[in-house]
XYZ file of C-alpha atoms in Angstrom:
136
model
C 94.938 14.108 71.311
C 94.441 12.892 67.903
C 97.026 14.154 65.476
C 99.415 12.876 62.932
C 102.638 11.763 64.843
C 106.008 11.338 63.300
C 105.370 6.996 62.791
C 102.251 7.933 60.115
C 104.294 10.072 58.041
C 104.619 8.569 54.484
C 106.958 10.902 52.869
C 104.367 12.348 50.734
C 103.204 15.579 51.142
C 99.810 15.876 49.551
C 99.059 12.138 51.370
C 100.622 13.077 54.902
C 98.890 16.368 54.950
C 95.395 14.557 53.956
C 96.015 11.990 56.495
C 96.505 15.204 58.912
C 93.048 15.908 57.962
C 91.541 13.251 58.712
C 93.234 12.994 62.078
C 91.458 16.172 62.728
C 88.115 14.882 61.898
C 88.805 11.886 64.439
C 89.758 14.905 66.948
C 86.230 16.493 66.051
C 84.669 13.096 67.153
C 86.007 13.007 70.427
C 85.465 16.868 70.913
C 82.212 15.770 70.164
C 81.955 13.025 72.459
C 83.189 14.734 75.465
C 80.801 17.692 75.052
C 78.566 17.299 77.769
C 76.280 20.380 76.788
C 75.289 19.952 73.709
C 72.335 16.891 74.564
C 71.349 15.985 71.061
C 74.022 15.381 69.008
C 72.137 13.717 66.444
C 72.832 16.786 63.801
C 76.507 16.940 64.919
C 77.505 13.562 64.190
C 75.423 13.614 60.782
C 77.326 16.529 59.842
C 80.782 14.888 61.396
C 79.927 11.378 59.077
C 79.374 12.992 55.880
C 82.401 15.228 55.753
C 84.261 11.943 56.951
C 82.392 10.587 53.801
C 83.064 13.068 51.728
C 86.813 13.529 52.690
C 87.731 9.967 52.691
C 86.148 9.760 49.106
C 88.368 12.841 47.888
C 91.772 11.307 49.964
C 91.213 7.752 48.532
C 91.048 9.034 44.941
C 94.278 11.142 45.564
C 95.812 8.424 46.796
C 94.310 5.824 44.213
C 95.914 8.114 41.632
C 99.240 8.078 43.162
C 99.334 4.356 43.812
C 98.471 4.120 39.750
C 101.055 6.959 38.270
C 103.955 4.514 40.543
C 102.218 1.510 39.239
C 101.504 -0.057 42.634
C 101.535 -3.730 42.390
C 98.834 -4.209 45.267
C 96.370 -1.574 43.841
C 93.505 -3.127 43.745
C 93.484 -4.942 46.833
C 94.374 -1.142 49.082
C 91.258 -0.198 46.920
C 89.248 -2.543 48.128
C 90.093 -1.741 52.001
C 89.210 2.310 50.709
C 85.885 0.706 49.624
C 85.397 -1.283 52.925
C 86.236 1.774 54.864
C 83.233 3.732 53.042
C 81.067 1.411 53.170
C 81.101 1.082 56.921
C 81.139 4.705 57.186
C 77.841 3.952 55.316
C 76.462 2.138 57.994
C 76.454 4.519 60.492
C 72.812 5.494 60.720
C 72.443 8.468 62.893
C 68.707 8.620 61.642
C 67.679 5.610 64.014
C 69.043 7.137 67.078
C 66.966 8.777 69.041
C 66.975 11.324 71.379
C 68.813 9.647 73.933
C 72.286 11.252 75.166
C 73.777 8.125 75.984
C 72.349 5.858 73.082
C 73.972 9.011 71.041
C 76.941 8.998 73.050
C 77.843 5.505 72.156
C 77.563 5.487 68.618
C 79.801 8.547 68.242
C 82.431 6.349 70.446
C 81.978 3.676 68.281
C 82.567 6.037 65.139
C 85.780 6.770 67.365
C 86.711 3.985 67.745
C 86.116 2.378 64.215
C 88.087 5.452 62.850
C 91.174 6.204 64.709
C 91.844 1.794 64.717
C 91.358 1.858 61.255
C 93.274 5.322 60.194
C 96.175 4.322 62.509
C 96.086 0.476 61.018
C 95.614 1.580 57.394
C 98.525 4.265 57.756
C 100.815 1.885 59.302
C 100.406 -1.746 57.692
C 98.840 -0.547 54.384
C 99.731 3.017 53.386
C 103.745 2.404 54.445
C 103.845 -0.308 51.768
C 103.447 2.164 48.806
C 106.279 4.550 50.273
C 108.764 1.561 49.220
C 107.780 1.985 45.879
C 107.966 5.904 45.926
C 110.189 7.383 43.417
C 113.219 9.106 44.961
């Protein structure tokens, strides 16, 4: 369901194939939310958020570093959404849920949510921006 499609590709391998990633990780989320056994998902989505943490943090500095070697104009200000994006990420606090399937339910659709619209956005009106000033 949630997968790279041919519109996100950049052109750039190590960039498309960590964007693949994290399209993955969005497909974990709704695997998650659709899993109608497992009724605390507390742990889950902890787990889920800090590999999204983690990976984001590892993709952004790839990509930081790529933007910088082609000397980017709008560097700083693409930084600043990679910032936003963590921070937010940040704010998820799985620790004040409690052990309530639907309370649980709903933040891991609004991690969804808040992911795929921002992966899809960022790829698309963002990311595509930098491929114009790719070296051929």
């Amino acid at each position: 369901m949630y997968k790279m499609k041919p519109e996100y590709y950049t052109g750039i391998l190590s960039i498309d194939k960590e964007h693949a990633r994290l399209f993955e990780l969005a497909q974990q989320t709704h695997d998650l939310l659709n899993n109608d056994i497992l009724m605390d998902k507390t742990d889950s989505l902890t787990d889920l958020i800090s590999e999204l943490i983690n990976y984001t943090r590892t993709h952004f500095s790839h990509e930081e570093a790529y933007m910088e070697q082609i000397q980017y104009p709008s560097l700083s200000a693409h930084m600043a959404q990679h910032r936003q994006f963590e921070q937010r990420l940040l704010e998820f606090d799985m620790d004040a849920l409690e052990e309530d399937f639907d309370e649980q339910n709903e933040a891991v659709q609004n991690l969804l949510d808040f992911l795929v619209n921002w992966l899809i956005n960022h790829i698309m009106k963002v990311d595509m921006r930098y491929t114009e000033h790719h070296p051929s």
